[in-house]
PDB file of C-alpha atoms and ligand atoms in Angstrom:
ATOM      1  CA  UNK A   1     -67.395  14.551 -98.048  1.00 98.00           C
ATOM      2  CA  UNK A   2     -64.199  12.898 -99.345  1.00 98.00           C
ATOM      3  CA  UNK A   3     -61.793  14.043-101.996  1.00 98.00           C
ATOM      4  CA  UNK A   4     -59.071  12.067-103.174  1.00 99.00           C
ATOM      5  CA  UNK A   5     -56.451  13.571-105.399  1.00 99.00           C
ATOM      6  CA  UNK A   6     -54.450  11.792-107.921  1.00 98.00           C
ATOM      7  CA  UNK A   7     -51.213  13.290-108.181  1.00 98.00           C
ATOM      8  CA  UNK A   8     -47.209  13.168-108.314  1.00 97.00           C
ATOM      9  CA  UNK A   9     -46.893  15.888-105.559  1.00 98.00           C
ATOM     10  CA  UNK A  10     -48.722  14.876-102.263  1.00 98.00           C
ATOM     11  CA  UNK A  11     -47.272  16.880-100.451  1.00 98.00           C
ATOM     12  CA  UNK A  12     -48.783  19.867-102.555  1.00 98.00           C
ATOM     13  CA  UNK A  13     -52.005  18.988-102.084  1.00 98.00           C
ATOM     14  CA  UNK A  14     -51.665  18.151 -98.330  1.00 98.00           C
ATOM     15  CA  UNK A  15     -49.281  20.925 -96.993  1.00 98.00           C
ATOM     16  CA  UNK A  16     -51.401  23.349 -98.778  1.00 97.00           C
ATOM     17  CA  UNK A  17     -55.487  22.155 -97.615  1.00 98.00           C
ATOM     18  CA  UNK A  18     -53.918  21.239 -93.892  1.00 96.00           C
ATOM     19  CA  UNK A  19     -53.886  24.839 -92.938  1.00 93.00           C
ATOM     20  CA  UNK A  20     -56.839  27.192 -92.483  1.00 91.00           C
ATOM     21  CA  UNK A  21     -60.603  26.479 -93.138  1.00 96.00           C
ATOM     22  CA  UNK A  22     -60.117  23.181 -94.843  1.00 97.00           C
ATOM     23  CA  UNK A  23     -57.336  21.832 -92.041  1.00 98.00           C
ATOM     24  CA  UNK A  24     -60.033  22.646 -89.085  1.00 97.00           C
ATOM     25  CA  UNK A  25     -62.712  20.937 -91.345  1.00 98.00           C
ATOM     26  CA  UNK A  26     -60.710  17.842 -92.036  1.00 98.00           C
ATOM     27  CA  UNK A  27     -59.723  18.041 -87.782  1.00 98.00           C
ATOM     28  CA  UNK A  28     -63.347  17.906 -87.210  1.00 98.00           C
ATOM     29  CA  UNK A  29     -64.337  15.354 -89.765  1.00 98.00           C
ATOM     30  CA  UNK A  30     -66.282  17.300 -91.833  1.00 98.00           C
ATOM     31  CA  UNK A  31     -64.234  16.696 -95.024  1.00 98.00           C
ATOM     32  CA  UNK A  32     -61.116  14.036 -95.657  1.00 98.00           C
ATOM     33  CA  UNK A  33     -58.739  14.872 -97.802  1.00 98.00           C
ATOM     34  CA  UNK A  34     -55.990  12.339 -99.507  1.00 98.00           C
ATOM     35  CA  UNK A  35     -53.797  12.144-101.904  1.00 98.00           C
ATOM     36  CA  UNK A  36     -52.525   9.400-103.675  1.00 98.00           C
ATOM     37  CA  UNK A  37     -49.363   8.928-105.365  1.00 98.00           C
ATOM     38  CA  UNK A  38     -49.871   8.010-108.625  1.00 98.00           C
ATOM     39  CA  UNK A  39     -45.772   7.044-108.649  1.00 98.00           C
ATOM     40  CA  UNK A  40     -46.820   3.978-106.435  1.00 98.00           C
ATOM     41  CA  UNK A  41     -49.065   2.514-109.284  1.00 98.00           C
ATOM     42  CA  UNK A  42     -45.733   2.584-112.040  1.00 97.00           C
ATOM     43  CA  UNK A  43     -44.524  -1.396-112.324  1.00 95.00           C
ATOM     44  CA  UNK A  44     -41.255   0.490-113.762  1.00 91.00           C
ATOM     45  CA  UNK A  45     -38.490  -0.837-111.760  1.00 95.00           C
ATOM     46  CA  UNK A  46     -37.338   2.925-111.877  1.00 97.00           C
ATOM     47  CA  UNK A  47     -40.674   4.403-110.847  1.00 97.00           C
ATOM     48  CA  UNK A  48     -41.186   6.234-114.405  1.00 96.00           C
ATOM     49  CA  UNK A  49     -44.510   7.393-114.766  1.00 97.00           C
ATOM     50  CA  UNK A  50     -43.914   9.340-117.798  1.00 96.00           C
ATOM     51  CA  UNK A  51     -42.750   8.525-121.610  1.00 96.00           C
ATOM     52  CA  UNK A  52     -42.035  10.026-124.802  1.00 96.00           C
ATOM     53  CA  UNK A  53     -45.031  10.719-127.714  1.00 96.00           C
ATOM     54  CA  UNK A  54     -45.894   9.040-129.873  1.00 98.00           C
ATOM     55  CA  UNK A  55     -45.755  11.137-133.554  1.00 97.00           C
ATOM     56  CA  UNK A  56     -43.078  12.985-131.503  1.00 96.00           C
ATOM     57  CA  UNK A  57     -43.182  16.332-130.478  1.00 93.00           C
ATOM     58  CA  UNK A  58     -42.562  18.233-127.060  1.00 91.00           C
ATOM     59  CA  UNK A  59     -41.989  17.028-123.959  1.00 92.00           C
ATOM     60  CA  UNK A  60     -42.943  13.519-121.706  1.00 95.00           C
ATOM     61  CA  UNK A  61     -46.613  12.200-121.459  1.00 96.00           C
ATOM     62  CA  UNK A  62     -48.171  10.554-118.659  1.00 97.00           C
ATOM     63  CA  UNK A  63     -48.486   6.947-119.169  1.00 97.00           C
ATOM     64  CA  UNK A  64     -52.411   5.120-118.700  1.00 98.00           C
ATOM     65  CA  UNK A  65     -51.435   2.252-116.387  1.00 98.00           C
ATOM     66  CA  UNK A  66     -50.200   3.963-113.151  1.00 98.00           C
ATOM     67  CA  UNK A  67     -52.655   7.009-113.699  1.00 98.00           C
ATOM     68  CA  UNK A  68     -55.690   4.394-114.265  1.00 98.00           C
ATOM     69  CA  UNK A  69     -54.347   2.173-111.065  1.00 98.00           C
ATOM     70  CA  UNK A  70     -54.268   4.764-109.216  1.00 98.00           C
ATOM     71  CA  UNK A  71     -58.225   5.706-109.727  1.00 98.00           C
ATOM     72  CA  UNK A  72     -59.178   1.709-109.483  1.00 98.00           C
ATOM     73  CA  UNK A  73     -57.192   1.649-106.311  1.00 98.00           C
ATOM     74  CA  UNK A  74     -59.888   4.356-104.834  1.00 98.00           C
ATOM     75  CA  UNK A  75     -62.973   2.734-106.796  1.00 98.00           C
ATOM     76  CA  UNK A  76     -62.391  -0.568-105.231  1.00 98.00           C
ATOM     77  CA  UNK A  77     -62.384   0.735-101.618  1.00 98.00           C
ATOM     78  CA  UNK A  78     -65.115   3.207-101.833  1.00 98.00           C
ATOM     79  CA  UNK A  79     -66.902   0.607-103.712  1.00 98.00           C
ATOM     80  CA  UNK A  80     -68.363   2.549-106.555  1.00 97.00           C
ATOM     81  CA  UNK A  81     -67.485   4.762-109.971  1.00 98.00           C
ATOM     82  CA  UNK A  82     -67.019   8.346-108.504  1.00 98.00           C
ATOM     83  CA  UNK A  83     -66.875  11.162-110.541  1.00 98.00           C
ATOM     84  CA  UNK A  84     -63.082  12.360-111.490  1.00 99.00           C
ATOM     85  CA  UNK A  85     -62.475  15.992-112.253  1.00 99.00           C
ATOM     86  CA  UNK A  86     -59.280  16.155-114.596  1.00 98.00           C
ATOM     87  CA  UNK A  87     -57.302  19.624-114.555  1.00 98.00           C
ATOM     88  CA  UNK A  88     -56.890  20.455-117.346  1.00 97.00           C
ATOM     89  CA  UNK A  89     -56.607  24.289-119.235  1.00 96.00           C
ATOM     90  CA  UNK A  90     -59.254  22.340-122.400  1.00 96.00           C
ATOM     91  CA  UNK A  91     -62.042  22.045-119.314  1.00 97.00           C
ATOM     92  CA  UNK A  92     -64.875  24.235-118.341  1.00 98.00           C
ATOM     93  CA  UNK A  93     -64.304  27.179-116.701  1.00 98.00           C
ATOM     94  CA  UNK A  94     -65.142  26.792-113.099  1.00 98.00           C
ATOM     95  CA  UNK A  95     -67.897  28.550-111.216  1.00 97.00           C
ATOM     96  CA  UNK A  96     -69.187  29.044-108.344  1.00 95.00           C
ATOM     97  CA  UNK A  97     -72.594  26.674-109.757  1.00 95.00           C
ATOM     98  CA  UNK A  98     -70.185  23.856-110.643  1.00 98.00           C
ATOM     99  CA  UNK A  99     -68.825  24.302-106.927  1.00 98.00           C
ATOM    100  CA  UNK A 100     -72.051  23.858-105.434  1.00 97.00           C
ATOM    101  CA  UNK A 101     -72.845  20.944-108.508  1.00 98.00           C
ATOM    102  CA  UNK A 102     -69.922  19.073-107.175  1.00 98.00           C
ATOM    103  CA  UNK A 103     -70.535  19.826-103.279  1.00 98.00           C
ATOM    104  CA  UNK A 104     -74.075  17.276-103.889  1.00 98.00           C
ATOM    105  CA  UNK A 105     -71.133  14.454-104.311  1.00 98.00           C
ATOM    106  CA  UNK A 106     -70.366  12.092-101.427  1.00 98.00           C
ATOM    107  CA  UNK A 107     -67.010  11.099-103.175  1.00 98.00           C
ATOM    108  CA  UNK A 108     -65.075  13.241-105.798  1.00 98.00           C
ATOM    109  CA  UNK A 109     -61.511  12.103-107.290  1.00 99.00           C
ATOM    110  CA  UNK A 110     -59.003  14.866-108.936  1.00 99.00           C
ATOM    111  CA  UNK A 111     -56.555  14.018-111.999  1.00 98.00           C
ATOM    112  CA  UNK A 112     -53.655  16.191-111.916  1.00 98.00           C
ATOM    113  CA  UNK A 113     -51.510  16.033-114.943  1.00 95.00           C
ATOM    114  CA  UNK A 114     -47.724  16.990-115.131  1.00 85.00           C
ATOM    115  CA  UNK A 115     -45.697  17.290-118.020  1.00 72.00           C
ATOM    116  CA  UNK A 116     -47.302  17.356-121.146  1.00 86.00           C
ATOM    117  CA  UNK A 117     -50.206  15.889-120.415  1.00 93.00           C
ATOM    118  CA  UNK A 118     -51.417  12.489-119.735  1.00 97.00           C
ATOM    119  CA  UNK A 119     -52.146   9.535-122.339  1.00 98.00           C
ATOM    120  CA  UNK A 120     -55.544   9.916-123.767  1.00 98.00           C
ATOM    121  CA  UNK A 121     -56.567   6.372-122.841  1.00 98.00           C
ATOM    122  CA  UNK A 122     -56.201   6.793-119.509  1.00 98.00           C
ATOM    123  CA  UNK A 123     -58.940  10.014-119.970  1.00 98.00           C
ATOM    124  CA  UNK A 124     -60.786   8.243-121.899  1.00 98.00           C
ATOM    125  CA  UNK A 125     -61.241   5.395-119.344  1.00 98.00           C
ATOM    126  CA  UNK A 126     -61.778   7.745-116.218  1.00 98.00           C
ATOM    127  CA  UNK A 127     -62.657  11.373-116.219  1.00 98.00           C
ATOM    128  CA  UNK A 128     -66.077  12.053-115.972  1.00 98.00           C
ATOM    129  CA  UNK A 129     -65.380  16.239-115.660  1.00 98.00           C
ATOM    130  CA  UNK A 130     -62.947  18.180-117.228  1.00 98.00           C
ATOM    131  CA  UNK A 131     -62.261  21.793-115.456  1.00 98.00           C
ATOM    132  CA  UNK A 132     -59.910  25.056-116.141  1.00 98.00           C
ATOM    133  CA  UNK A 133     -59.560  27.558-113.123  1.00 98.00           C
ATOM    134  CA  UNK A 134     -58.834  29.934-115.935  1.00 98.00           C
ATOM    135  CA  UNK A 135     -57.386  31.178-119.326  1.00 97.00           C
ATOM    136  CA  UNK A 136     -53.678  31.208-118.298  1.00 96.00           C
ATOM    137  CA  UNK A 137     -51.091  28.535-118.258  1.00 94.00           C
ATOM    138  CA  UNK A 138     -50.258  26.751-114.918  1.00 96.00           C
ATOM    139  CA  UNK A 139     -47.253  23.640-114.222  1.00 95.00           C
ATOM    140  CA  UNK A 140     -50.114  21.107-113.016  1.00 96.00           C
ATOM    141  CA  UNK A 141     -53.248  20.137-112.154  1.00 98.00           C
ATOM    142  CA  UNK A 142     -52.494  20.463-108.075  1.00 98.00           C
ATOM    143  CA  UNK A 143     -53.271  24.235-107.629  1.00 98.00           C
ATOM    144  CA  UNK A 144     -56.451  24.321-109.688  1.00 98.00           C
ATOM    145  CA  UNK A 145     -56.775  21.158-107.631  1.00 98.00           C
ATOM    146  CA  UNK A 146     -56.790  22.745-104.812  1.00 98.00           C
ATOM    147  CA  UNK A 147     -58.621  25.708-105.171  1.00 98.00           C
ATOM    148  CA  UNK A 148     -61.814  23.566-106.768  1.00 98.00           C
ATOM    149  CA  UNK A 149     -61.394  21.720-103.060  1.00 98.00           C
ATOM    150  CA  UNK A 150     -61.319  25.175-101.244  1.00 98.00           C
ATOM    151  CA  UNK A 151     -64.265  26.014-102.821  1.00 97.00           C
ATOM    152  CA  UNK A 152     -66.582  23.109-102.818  1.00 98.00           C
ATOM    153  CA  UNK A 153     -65.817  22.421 -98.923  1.00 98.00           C
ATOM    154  CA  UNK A 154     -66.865  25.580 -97.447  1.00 96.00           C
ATOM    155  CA  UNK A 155     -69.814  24.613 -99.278  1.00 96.00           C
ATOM    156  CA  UNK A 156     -70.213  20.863 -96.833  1.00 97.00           C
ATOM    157  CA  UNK A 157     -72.466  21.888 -93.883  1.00 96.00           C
ATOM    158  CA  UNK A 158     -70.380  22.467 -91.000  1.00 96.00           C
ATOM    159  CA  UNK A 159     -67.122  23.914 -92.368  1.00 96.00           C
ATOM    160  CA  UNK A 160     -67.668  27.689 -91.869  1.00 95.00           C
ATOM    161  CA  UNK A 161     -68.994  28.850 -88.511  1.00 89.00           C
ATOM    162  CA  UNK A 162     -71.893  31.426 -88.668  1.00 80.00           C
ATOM    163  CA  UNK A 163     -69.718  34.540 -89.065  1.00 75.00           C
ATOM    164  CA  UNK A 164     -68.265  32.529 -92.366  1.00 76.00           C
ATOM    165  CA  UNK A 165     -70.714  31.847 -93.469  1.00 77.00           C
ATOM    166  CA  UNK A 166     -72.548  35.036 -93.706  1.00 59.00           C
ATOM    167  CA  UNK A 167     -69.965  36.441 -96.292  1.00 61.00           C
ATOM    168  CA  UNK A 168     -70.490  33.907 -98.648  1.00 56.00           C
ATOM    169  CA  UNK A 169     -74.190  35.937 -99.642  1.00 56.00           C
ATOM    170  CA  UNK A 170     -72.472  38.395-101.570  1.00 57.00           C
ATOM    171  CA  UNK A 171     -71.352  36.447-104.389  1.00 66.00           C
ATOM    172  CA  UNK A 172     -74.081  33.853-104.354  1.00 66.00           C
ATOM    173  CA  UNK A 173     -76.184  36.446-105.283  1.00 81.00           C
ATOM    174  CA  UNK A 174     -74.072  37.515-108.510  1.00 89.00           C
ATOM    175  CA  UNK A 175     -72.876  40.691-106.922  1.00 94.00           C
ATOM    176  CA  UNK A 176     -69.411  41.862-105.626  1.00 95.00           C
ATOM    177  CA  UNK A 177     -68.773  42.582-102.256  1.00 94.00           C
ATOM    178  CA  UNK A 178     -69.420  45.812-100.404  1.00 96.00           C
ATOM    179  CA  UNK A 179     -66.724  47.745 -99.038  1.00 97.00           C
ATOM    180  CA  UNK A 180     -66.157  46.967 -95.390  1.00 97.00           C
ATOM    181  CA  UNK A 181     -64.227  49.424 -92.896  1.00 98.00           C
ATOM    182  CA  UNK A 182     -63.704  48.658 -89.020  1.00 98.00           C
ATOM    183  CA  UNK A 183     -61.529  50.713 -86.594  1.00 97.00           C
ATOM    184  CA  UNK A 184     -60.099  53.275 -86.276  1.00 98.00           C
ATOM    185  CA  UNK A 185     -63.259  55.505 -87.661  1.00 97.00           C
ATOM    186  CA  UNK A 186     -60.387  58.140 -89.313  1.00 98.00           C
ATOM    187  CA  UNK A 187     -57.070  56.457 -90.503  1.00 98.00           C
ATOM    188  CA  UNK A 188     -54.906  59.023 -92.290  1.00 98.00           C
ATOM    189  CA  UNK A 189     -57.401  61.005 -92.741  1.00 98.00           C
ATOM    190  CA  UNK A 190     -59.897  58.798 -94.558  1.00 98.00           C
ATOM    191  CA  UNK A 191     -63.211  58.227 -92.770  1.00 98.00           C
ATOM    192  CA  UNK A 192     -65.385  55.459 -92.393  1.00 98.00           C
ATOM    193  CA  UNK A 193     -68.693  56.550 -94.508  1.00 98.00           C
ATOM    194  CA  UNK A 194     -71.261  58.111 -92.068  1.00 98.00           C
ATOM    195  CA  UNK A 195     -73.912  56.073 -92.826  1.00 98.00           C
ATOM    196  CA  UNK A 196     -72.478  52.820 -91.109  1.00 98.00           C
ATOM    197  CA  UNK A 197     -71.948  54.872 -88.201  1.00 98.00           C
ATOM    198  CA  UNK A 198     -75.916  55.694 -88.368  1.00 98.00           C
ATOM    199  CA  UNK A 199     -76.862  52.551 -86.431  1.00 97.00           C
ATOM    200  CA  UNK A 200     -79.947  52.652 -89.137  1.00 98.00           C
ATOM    201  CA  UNK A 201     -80.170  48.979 -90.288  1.00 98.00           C
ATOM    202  CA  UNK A 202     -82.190  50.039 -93.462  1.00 98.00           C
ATOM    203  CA  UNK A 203     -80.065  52.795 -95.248  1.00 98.00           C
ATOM    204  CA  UNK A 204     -76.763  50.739 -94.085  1.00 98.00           C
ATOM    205  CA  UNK A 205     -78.659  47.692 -96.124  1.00 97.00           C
ATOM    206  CA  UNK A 206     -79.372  50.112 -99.201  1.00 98.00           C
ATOM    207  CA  UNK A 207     -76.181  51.778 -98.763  1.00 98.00           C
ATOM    208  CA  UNK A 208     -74.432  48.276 -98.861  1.00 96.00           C
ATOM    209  CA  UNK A 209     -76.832  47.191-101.794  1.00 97.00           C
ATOM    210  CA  UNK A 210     -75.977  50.249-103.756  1.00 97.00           C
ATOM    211  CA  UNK A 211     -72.186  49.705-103.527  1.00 97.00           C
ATOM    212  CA  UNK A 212     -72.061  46.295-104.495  1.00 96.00           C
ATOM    213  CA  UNK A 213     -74.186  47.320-107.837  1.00 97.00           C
ATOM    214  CA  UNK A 214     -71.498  50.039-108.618  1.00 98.00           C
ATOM    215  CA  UNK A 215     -68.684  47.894-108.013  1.00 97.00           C
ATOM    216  CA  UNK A 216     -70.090  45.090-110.108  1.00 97.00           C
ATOM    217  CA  UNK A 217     -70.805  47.851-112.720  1.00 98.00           C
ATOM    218  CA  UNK A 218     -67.475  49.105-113.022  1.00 98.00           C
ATOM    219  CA  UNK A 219     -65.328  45.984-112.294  1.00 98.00           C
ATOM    220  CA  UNK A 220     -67.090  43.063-113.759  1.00 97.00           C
ATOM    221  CA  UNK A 221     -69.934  44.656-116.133  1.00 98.00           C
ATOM    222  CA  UNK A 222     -70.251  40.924-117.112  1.00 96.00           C
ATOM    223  CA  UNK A 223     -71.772  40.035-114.138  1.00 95.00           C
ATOM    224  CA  UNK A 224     -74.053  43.141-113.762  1.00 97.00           C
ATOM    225  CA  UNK A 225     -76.319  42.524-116.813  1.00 97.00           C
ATOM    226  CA  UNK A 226     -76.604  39.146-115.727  1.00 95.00           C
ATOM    227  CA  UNK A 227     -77.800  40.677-112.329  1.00 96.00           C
ATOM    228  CA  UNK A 228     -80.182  43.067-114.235  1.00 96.00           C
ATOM    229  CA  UNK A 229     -81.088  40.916-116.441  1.00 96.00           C
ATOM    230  CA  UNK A 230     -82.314  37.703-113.940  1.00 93.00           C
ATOM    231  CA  UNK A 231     -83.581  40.446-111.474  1.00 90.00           C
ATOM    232  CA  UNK A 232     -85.894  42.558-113.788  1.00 76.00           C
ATOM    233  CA  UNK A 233     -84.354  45.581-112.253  1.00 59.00           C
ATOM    234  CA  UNK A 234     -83.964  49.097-114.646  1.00 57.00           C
ATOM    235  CA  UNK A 235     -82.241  51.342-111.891  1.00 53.00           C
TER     236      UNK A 235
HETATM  237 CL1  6GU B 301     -56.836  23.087-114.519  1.00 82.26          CL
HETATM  238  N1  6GU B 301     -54.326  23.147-115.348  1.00 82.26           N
HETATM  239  C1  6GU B 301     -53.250  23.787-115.838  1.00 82.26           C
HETATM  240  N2  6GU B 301     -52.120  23.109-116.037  1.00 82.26           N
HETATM  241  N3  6GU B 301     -53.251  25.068-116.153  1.00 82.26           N
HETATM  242  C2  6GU B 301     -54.401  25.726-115.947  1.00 82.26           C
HETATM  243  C3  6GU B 301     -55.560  25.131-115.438  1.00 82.26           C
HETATM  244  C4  6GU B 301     -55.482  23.807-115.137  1.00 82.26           C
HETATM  245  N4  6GU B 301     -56.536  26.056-115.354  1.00 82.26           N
HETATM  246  C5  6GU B 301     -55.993  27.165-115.794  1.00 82.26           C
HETATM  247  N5  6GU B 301     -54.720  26.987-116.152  1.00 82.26           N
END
């Protein structure tokens, strides 16, 4: 799967996906990540990609031309429209369904605005998707960038090993996570519950189901009636 991110920091977006899950994925050719610098699209002798509003107001916008460039410059050597996710706190909140939504793509381009925002024109013309990470205020569009990337490659076939792979269940399944202990059995005192010492596969299962139900109770009741609800379940 490829992911190309239009953007004014590079170097962002690279230093931050090179290390960890994503940087052995790319290593192995499972995912390829770039970024392109929308600054090399400007025709501005000074390399300004950004200008003042019109009607006034706050702040610099960034201009259509180098921000639309930049996306033809990808269309024309991929050879087709792909789908571009803008950043952008208006969007959709982002899921874990639009995650796996997006993972079906072969090619998926990121917008990431600075400043003030970007010239309307240039949206208009490009962005298929527009998608929040959340209701607070961020700089730019590179760290939600980033963390729809996270998400949507350890979803590519491949990227996580088995072990990975095995935590992603608890979530899928609209639940929070158990909690997990390993060694020592006591640490200051605290002990590990008995029943995951009980080698009995069964009650550790119901033990594990039960926890994740009272978490998701207490933490995000949100997400429990929505579990209730889709599983027909009155415990
Ligand atoms: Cl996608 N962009 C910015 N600038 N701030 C945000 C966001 C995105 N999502 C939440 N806050």
């Amino acid at each position: 799967m490829n992911f190309y991110v239009l953007t004014l920091f590079p170097d962002m977006i690279m230093d931050g996906l090179r290390t960890s899950i994503t940087g052995r994925a790319m290593e192995a050719g499972l995912i390829h990540i770039e970024a392109v610098n929308i600054r090399d699209f400007t025709k501005d002798k000074h390399k300004h990609v950004d200008d003042y509003p019109y009607g006034g107001g706050a702040g610099m916008l960034m201009q259509a031309e180098p921000v639309y460039l930049s996306y033809e410059s990808i269309a024309e050597r991929i050879g087709r429209k792909p789908r571009v996710i803008f950043l952008t706190p208006q969007g959709k909140t982002f899921n874990q369904d639009m995650a796996k939504e997006f993972a079906l793509e072969e090619d998926l381009v990121f917008l990431c605005g600075h400043y003030e925002g970007i010239d309307e024109r240039a949206l208009e013309s490009i962005v298929t998707d527009y998608v929040s990470i959340g209701d607070y205020v961020l700089t730019g569009g590179e760290l939600p960038a980033m963390v729809v990337i996270d998400s949507v490659s350890r979803l590519v076939p491949g990227v996580l090993n088995n072990d990975e792979s095995a935590q992603t269940e608890s979530f899928s399944d609209g639940l929070l996570e158990y909690p997990q202990y390993t060694r020592p059995a006591n640490y200051k005192g605290m002990e590990v519950p008995e029943v995951l010492l009980s080698g009995h596969h069964g009650n550790i299962e119901k033990w594990r189901h039960e926890k994740s139900l009272e978490r998701t109770k207490k933490y995000r009741p949100d997400l429990y009636e929505k579990y209730m609800a889709e599983n027909n379940n009155n415990s």
